[in-house]
Short mmCIF file of C-alpha atoms and ligand atoms in Angstrom, two decimals:
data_model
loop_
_atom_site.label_atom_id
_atom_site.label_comp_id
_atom_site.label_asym_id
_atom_site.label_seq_id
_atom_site.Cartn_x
_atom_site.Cartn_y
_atom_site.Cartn_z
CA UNK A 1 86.32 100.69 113.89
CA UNK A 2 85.10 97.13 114.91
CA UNK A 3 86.30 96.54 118.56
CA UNK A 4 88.25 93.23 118.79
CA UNK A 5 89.61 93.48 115.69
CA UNK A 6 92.74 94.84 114.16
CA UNK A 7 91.38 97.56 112.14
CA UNK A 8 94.08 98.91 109.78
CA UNK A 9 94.04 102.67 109.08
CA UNK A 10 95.85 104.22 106.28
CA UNK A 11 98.49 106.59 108.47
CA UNK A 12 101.65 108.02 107.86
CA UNK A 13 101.95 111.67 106.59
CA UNK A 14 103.35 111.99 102.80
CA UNK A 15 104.74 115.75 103.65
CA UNK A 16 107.19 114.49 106.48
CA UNK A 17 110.55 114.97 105.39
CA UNK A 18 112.90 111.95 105.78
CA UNK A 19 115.72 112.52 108.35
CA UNK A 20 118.38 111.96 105.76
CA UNK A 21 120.58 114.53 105.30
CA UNK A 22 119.79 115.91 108.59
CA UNK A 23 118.82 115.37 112.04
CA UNK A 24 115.38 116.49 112.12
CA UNK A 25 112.83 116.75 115.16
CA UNK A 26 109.28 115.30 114.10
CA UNK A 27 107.15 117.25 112.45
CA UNK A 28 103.25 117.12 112.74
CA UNK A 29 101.66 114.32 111.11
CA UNK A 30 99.19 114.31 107.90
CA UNK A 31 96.85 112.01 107.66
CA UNK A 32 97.45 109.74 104.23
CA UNK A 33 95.09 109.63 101.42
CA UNK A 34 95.22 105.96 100.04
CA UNK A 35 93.89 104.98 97.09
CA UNK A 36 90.47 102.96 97.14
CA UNK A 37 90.64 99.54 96.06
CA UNK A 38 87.52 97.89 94.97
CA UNK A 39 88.10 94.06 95.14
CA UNK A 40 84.42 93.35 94.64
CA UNK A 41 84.29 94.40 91.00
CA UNK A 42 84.10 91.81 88.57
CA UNK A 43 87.21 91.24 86.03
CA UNK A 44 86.61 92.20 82.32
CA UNK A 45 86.54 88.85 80.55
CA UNK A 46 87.27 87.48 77.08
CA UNK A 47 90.43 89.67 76.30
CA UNK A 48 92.24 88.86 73.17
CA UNK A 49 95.61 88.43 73.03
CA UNK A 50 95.97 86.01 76.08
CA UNK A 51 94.02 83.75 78.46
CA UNK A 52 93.75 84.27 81.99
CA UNK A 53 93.15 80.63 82.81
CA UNK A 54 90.87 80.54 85.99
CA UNK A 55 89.62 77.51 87.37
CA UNK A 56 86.12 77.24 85.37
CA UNK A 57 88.13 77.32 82.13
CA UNK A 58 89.12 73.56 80.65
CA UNK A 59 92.95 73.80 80.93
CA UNK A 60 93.34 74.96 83.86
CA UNK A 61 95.54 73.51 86.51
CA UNK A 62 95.98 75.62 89.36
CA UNK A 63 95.54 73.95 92.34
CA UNK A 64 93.47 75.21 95.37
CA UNK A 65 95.00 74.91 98.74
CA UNK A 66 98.37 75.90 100.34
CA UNK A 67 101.27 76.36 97.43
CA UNK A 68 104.27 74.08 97.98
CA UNK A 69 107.20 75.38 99.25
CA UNK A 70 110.19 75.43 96.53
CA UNK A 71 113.71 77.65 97.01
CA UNK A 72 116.51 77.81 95.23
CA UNK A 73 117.53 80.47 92.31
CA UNK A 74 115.84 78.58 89.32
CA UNK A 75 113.65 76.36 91.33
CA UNK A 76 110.92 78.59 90.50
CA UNK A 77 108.84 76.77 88.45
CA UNK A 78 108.98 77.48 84.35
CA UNK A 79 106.09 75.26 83.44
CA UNK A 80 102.53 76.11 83.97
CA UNK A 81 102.14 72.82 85.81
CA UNK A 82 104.94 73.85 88.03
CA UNK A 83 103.49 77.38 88.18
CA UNK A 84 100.54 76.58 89.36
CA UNK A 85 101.47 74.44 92.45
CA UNK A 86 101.79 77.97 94.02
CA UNK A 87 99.60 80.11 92.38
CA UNK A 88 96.86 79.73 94.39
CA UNK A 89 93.86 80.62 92.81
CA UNK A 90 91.92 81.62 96.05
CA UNK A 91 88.26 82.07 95.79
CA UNK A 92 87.93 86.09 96.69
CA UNK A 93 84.45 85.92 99.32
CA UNK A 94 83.74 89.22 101.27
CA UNK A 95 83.32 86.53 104.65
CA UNK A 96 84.89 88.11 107.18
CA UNK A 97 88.04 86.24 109.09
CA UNK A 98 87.28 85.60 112.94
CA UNK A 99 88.46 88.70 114.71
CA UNK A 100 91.75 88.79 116.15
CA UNK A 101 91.33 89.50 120.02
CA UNK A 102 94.42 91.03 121.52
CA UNK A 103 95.14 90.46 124.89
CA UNK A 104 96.71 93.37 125.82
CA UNK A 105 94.75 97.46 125.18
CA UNK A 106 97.61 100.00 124.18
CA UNK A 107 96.30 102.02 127.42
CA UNK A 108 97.75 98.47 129.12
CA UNK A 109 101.30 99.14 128.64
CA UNK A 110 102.68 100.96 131.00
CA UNK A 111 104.51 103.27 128.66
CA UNK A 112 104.61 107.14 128.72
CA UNK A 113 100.57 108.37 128.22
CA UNK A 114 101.96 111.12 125.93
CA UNK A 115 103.54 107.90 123.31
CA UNK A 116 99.96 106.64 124.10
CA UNK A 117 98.37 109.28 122.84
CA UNK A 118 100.55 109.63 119.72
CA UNK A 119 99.45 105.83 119.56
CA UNK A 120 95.70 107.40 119.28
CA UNK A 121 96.39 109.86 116.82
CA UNK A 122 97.86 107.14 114.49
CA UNK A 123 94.44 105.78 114.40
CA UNK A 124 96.18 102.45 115.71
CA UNK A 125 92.83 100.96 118.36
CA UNK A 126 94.22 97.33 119.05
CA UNK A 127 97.56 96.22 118.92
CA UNK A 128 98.26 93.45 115.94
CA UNK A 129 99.43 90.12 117.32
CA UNK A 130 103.22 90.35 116.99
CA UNK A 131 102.23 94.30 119.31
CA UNK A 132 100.39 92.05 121.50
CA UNK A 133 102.69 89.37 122.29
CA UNK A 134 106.20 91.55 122.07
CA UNK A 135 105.56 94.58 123.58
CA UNK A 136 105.00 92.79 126.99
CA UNK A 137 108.52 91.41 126.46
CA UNK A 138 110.23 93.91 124.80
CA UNK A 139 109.03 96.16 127.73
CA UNK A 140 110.71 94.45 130.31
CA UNK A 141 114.18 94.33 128.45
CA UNK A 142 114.07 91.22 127.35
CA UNK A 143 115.52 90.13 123.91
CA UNK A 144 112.79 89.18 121.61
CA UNK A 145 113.16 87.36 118.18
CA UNK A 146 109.65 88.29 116.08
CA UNK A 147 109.20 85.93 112.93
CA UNK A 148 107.28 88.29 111.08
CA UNK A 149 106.47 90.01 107.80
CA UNK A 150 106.17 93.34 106.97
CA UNK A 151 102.39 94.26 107.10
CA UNK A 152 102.45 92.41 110.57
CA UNK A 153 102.54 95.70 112.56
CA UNK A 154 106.33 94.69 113.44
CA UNK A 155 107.38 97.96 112.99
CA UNK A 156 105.53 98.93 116.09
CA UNK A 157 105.94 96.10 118.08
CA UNK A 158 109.91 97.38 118.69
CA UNK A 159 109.60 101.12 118.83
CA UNK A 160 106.62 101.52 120.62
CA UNK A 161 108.44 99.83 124.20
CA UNK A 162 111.87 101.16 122.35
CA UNK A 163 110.48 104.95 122.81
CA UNK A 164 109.21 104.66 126.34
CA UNK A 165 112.93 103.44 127.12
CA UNK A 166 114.28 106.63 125.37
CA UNK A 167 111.45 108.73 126.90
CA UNK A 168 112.00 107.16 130.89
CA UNK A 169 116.13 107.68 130.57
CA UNK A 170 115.65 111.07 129.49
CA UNK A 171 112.90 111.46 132.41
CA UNK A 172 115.86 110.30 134.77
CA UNK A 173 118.28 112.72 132.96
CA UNK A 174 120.03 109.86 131.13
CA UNK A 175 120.53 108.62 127.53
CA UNK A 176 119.24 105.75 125.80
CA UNK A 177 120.69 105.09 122.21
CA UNK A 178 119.10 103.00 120.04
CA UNK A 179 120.38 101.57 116.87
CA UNK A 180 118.19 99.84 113.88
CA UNK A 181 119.34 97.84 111.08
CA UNK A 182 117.47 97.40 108.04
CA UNK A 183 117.96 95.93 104.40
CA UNK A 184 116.75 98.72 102.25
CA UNK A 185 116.51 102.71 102.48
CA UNK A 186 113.02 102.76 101.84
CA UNK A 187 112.60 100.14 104.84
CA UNK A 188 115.11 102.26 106.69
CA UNK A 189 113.27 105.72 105.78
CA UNK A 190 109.67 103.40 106.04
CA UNK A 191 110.68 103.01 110.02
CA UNK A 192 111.47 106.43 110.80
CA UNK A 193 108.17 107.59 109.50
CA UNK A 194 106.73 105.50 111.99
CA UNK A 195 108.95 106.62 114.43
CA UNK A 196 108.12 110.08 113.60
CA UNK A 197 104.72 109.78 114.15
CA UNK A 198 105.24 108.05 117.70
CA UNK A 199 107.56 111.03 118.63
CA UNK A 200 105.63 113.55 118.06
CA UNK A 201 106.51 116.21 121.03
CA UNK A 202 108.35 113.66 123.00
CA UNK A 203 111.55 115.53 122.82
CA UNK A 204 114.41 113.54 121.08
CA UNK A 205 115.78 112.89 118.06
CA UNK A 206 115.96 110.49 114.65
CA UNK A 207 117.70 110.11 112.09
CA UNK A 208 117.89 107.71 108.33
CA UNK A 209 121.87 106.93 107.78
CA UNK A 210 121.54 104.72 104.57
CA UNK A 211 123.73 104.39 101.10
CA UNK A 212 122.96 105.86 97.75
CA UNK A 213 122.70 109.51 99.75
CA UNK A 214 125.26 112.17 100.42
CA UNK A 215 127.19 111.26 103.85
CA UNK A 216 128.04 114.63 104.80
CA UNK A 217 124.48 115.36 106.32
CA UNK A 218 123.93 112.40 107.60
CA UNK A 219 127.37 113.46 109.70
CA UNK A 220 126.08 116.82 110.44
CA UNK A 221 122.91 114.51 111.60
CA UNK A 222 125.31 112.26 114.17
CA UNK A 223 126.81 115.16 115.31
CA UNK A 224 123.26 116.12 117.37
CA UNK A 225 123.29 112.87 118.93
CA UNK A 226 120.58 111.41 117.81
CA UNK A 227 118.14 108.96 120.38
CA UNK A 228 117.50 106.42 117.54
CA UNK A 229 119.36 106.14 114.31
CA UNK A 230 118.01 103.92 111.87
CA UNK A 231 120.20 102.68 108.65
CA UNK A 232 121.61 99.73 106.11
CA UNK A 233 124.42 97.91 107.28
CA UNK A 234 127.23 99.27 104.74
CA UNK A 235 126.42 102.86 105.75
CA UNK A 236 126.48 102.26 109.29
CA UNK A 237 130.19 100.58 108.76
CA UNK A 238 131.24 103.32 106.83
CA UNK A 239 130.34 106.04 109.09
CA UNK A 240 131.74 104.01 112.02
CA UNK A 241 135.10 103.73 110.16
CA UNK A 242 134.99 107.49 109.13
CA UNK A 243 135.01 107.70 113.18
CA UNK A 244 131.64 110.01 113.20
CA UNK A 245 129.55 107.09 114.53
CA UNK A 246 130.25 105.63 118.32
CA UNK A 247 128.02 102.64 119.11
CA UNK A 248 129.61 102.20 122.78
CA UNK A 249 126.67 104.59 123.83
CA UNK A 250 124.11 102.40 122.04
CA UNK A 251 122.42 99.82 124.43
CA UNK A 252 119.33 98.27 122.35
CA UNK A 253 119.91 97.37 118.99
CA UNK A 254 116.63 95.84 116.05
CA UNK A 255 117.93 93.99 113.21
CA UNK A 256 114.60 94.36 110.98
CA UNK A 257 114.36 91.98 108.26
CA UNK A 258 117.69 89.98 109.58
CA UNK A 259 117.11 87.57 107.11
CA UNK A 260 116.77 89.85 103.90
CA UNK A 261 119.93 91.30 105.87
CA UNK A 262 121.60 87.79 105.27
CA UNK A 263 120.42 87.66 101.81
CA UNK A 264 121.86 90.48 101.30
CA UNK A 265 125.37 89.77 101.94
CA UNK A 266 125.01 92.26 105.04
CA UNK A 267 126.33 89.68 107.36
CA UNK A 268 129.88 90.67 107.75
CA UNK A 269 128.94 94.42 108.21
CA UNK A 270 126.05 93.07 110.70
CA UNK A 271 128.55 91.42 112.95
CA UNK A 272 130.99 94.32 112.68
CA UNK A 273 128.66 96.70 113.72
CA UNK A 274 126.91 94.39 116.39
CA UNK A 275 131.22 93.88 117.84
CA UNK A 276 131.28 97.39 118.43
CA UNK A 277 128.33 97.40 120.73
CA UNK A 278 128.37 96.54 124.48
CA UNK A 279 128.05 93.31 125.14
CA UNK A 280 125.15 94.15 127.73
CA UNK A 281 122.74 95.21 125.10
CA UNK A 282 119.37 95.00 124.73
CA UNK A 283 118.90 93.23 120.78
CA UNK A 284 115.56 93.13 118.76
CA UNK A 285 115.74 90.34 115.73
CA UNK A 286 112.82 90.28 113.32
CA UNK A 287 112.69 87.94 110.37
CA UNK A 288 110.36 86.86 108.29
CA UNK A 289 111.58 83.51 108.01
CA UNK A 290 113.12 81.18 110.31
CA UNK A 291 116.27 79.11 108.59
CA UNK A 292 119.76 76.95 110.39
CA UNK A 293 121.75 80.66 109.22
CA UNK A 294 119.09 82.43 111.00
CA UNK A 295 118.93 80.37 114.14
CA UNK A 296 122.56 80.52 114.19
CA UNK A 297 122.92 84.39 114.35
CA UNK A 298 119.87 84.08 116.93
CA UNK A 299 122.58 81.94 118.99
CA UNK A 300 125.54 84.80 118.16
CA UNK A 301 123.59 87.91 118.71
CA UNK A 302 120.95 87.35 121.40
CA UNK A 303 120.74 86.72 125.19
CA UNK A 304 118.11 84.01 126.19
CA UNK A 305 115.57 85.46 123.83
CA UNK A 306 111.93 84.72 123.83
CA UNK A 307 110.74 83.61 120.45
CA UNK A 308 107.75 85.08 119.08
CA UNK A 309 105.70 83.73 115.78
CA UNK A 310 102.52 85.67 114.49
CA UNK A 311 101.36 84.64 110.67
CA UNK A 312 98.27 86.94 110.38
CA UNK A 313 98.55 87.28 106.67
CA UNK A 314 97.06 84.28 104.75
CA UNK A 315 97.96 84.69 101.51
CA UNK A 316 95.63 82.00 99.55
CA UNK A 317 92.62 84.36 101.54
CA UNK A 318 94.12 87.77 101.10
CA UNK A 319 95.10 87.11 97.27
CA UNK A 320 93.76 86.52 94.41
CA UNK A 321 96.16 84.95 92.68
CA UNK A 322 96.56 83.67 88.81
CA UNK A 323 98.58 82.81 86.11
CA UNK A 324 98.70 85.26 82.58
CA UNK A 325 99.10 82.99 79.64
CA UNK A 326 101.68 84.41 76.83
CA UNK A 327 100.94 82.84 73.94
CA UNK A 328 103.72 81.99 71.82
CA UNK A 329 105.21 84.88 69.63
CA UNK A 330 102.53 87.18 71.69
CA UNK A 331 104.50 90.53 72.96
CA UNK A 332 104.61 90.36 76.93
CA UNK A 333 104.23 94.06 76.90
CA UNK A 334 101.36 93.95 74.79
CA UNK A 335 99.39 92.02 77.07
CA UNK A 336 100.52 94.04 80.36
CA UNK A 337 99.48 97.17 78.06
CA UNK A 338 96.40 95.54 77.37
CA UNK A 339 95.48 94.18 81.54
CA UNK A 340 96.51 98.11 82.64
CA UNK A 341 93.67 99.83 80.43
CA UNK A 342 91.50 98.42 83.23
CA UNK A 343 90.46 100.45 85.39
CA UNK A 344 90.47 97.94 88.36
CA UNK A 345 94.43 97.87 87.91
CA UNK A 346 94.24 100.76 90.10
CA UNK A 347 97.46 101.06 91.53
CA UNK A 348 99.82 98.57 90.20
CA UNK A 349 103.19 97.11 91.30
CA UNK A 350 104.70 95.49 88.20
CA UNK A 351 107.70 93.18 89.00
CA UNK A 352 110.71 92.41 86.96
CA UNK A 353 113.50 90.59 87.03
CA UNK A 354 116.74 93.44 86.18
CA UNK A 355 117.35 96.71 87.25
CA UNK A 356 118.13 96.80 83.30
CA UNK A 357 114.83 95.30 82.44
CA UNK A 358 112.74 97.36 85.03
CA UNK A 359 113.99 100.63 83.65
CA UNK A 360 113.37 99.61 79.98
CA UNK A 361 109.44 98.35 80.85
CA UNK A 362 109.22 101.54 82.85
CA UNK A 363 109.61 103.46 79.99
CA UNK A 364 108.16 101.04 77.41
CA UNK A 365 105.16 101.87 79.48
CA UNK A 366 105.57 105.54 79.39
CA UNK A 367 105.87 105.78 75.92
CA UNK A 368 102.35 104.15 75.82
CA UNK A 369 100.55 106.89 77.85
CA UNK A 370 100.83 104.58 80.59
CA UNK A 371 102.49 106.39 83.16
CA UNK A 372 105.31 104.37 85.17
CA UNK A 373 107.75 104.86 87.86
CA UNK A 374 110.72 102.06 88.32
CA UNK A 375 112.52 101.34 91.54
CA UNK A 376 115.85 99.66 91.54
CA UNK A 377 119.20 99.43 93.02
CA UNK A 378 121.09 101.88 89.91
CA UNK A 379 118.62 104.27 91.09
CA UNK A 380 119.63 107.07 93.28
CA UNK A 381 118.28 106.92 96.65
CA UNK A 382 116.46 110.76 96.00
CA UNK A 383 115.03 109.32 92.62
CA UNK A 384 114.07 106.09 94.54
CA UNK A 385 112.13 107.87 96.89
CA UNK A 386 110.53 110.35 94.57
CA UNK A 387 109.44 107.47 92.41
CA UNK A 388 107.79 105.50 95.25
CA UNK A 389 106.20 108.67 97.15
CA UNK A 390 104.46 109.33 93.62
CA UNK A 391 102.95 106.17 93.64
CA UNK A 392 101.98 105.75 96.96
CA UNK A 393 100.39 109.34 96.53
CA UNK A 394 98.57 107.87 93.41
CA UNK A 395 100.50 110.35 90.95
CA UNK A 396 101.29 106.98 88.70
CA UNK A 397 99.36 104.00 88.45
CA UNK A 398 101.95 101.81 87.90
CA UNK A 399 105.40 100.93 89.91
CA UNK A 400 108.14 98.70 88.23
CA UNK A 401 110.14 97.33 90.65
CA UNK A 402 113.15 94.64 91.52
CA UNK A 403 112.47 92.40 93.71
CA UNK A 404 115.46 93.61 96.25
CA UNK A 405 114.02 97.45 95.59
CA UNK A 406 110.57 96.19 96.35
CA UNK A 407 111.32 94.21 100.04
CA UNK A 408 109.46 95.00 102.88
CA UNK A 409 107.65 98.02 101.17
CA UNK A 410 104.45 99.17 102.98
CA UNK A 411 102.41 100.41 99.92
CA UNK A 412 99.10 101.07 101.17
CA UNK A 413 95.57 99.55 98.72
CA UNK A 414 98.07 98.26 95.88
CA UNK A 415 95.50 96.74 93.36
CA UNK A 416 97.60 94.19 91.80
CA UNK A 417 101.02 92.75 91.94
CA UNK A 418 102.25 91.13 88.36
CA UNK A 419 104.96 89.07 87.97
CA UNK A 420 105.98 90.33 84.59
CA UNK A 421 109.42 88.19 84.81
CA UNK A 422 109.03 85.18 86.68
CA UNK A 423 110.85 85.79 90.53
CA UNK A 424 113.59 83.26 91.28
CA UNK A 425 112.24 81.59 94.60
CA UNK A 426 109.60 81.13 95.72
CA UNK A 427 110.24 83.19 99.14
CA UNK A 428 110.31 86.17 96.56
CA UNK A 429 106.97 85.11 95.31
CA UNK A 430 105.26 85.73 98.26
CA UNK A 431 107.07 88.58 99.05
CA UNK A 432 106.05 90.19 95.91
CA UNK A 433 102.48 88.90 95.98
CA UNK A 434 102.27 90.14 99.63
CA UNK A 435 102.75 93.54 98.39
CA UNK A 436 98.83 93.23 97.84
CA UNK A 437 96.27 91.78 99.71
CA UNK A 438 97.61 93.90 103.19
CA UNK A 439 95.64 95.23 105.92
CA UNK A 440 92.75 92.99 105.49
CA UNK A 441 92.14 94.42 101.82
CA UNK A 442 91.72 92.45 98.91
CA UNK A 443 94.37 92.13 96.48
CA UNK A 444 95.13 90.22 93.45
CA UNK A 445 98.19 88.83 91.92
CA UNK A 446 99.26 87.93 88.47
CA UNK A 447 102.21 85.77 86.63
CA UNK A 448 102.94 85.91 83.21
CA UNK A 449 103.66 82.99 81.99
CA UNK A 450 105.56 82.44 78.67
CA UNK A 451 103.80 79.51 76.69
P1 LIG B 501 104.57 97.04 109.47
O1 LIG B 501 104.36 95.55 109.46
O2 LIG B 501 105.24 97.49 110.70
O3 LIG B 501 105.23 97.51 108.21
O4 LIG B 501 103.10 97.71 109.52
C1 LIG B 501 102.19 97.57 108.47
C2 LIG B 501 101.15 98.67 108.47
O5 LIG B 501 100.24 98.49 109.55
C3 LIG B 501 101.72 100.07 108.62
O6 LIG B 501 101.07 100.92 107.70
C4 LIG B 501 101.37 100.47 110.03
O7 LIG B 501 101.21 101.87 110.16
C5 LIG B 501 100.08 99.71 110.27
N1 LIG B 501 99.85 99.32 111.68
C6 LIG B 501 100.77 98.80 112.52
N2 LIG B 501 100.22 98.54 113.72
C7 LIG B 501 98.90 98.89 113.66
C8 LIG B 501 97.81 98.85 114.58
N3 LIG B 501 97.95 98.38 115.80
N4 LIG B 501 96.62 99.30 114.13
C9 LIG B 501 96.46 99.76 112.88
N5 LIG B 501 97.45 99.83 111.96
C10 LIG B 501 98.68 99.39 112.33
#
């Protein structure tokens, strides 16, 4: 591990049990076996059926540089011109980015040395800018907005000086509750993996309160008075209305992907949640973008905040990105057939548009010896999670996903992200694409494009 640098290790044990269902102490940790991802092997050319315009071909017109912004549902561009504005052909070079230097050591922060330790065993040796700049912050009780992405290290950056709180109230023979919000199970069951791993042998508890799985253990799971409870908006509500959840005891609060949250339609059950807490709170927001809506709930929810921005994932130098030209009359599932028998398509994260349409490619694939998982909302939460553990454990090569199934995932060495159906906006363009390309590993991205 290079010093000075923010050295991503693959960590997070695929045998820990999520806390759903059950308030669970945390079990040891395994270390993860990710998938290798060779981005230095050369593509197989001249395939028929399609042409994977690159910039040396006549014809092409993607553009180098930054892609231009667009939102809007149906903004997306439909045109290859259009298309290529933000498919950003970015040469892939093995030049190393100048180091990030962090500030701050973890052995800095004056938290507990046992979380410090657990810190160590994560394999995390430098904190990642938005660690660096919020824990600081965060540690002195201050409310902290973080505009940052998944694959920043946010996760981290609020439970790292959110577990020494817990830990140094429970030293002085009080409690410290803390509540997290997040737009997805698998972001809400993502988070208390992490926290798992940061509490090992610390002495409290977590627990994963999230839709689409049986409520009844999750109120046995209350019931133990959990230290941190992490969960979606609309199960939160419902438990508080079913009277098994009290927030009054609650006094720091992380709204994790707030805007996703708003995207989501969460808002209403975000402020009735956030009513029921005291008004002396300590509150977390972390977005990945920064919009009027979002600076208003900044203004509603949050006490003289201080506003941190990190951007440490570039995507025009992370991802290679290009367009997949569909002939006319060509079969899209053809070509995607065709692109997977590659072995560089490693481990592959196939977006479409409908939880109807995902499903159907899913098994379109299947029935082609190509063997698929699909994530998406008509999915149980249990089949949801089987689906994406098998992938992540390299069981199936390829993962066919919505884009709302698909947010914030933390997929470690995903080879390639392909836009099979075109995403509406281009926010969900580079979330999908930035499904690749993370922890300073090279990733590629591809659109189909219907001629
Ligand atoms: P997040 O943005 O919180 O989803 O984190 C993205 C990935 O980076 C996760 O797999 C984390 O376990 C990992 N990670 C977070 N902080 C560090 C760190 N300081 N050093 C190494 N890996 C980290």
């Amino acid at each position: 591990m290079q010093i000075g640098r923010w050295n991503h290790q693959e960590t997070g044990g695929s045998d820990y049990r999520p806390a759903t269902g059950g308030t669970e102490t945390f079990p040891s940790r395994r270390p993860q076996v990710g998938g290798s991802f060779d981005s230095g092997r050369p593509r197989r050319g001249g395939r028929g059926g399609f042409d994977r315009r690159s910039p040396s071909r006549p014809g092409y017109s993607g553009a180098q540089g930054r892609p231009r912004r667009k939102t809007g549902v149906g903004a997306f561009g439909e045109t290859e011109t259009e298309i290529s504005k933000f498919v950003n052909r970015a040469v892939v070079t093995t030049e190393e980015e100048p180091a990030f230097m962090p500030e701050h050591a973890f052995a800095d922060f004056p938290v507990d040395p046992r979380l410090k330790k657990n810190i160590e065993t994560k394999g995390y040796a430098l904190p990642s800018p938005i660690q660096d700049k919020a824990i600081p912050h965060v540690l002195t009780g201050r409310d902290v907005v973080g505009l940052a992405e998944t694959g920043t290290g946010k996760t981290a950056a609020f439970l790292i000086p959110l577990i020494d709180k817990v830990v140094k109230h429970m030293a002085l023979g009080e409690r410290e509750r803390v509540l997290i919000m997040a737009p997805t199970r698998e972001l809400a069951v993502q988070i208390e993996r992490e926290l798992a791993g940061f509490a090992q042998g610390l002495g409290f508890r977590g627990m994963v309160a999230v839709g689409g799985a049986n409520i009844n253990p999750q109120i046995v799971a209350l019931r133990n008075d959990p230290s941190f409870v992490i969960g979606t908006p609309g199960r939160l509500k419902d438990l508080m209305e079913r009277k098994v959840l009290s927030l009054a005891g609650f006094h720091s609060v992380v709204l994790d992907e707030a805007d996703r949250m708003l995207d989501m339609g969460f808002i209403d059950d975000m402020r009735f949640i956030l009513s029921k807490m005291p008004k002396e709170r300590h509150t977390l927001f972390f977005s990945a973008t920064m919009s009027r809506e979002i600076e208003k709930l900044i203004g509603e929810f949050l006490i003289d905040p201080t506003i941190i921005s990190v951007k440490t994932r570039d995507t025009s130098k992370n991802i290679d990105q290009d367009v997949v030209r569909i002939p006319r009359g060509a079969d899209k599932l053809d070509v995607l057939v065709d692109l997977l028998q590659d072995r560089d398509f490693s481990k592959v994260l196939v977006f479409g548009r409908t939880k109807y349409g995902v499903e159907k490619l899913a098994k379109a694939l299947s029935r082609k010896h190509i063997y698929a998982e699909s994530i998406h909302g008509d999915k149980t939460y249990r089949a949801r999670i089987k689906a994406l553990e098998a992938f992540k454990r390299g069981e199936v090569t390829v993962l066919v996903a919505t884009d709302v199934a698909a947010r914030g995932l933390d997929i470690p060495a995903v080879s390639h992200v392909i836009n099979y159906d075109l995403p509406s906006t281009y926010e969900d363009y580079v979330h999908r694409i930035g499904r690749t390309g993370r922890a300073s590993l090279k990733g590629k991205a591809l659109t189909f494009v219907q001629g």
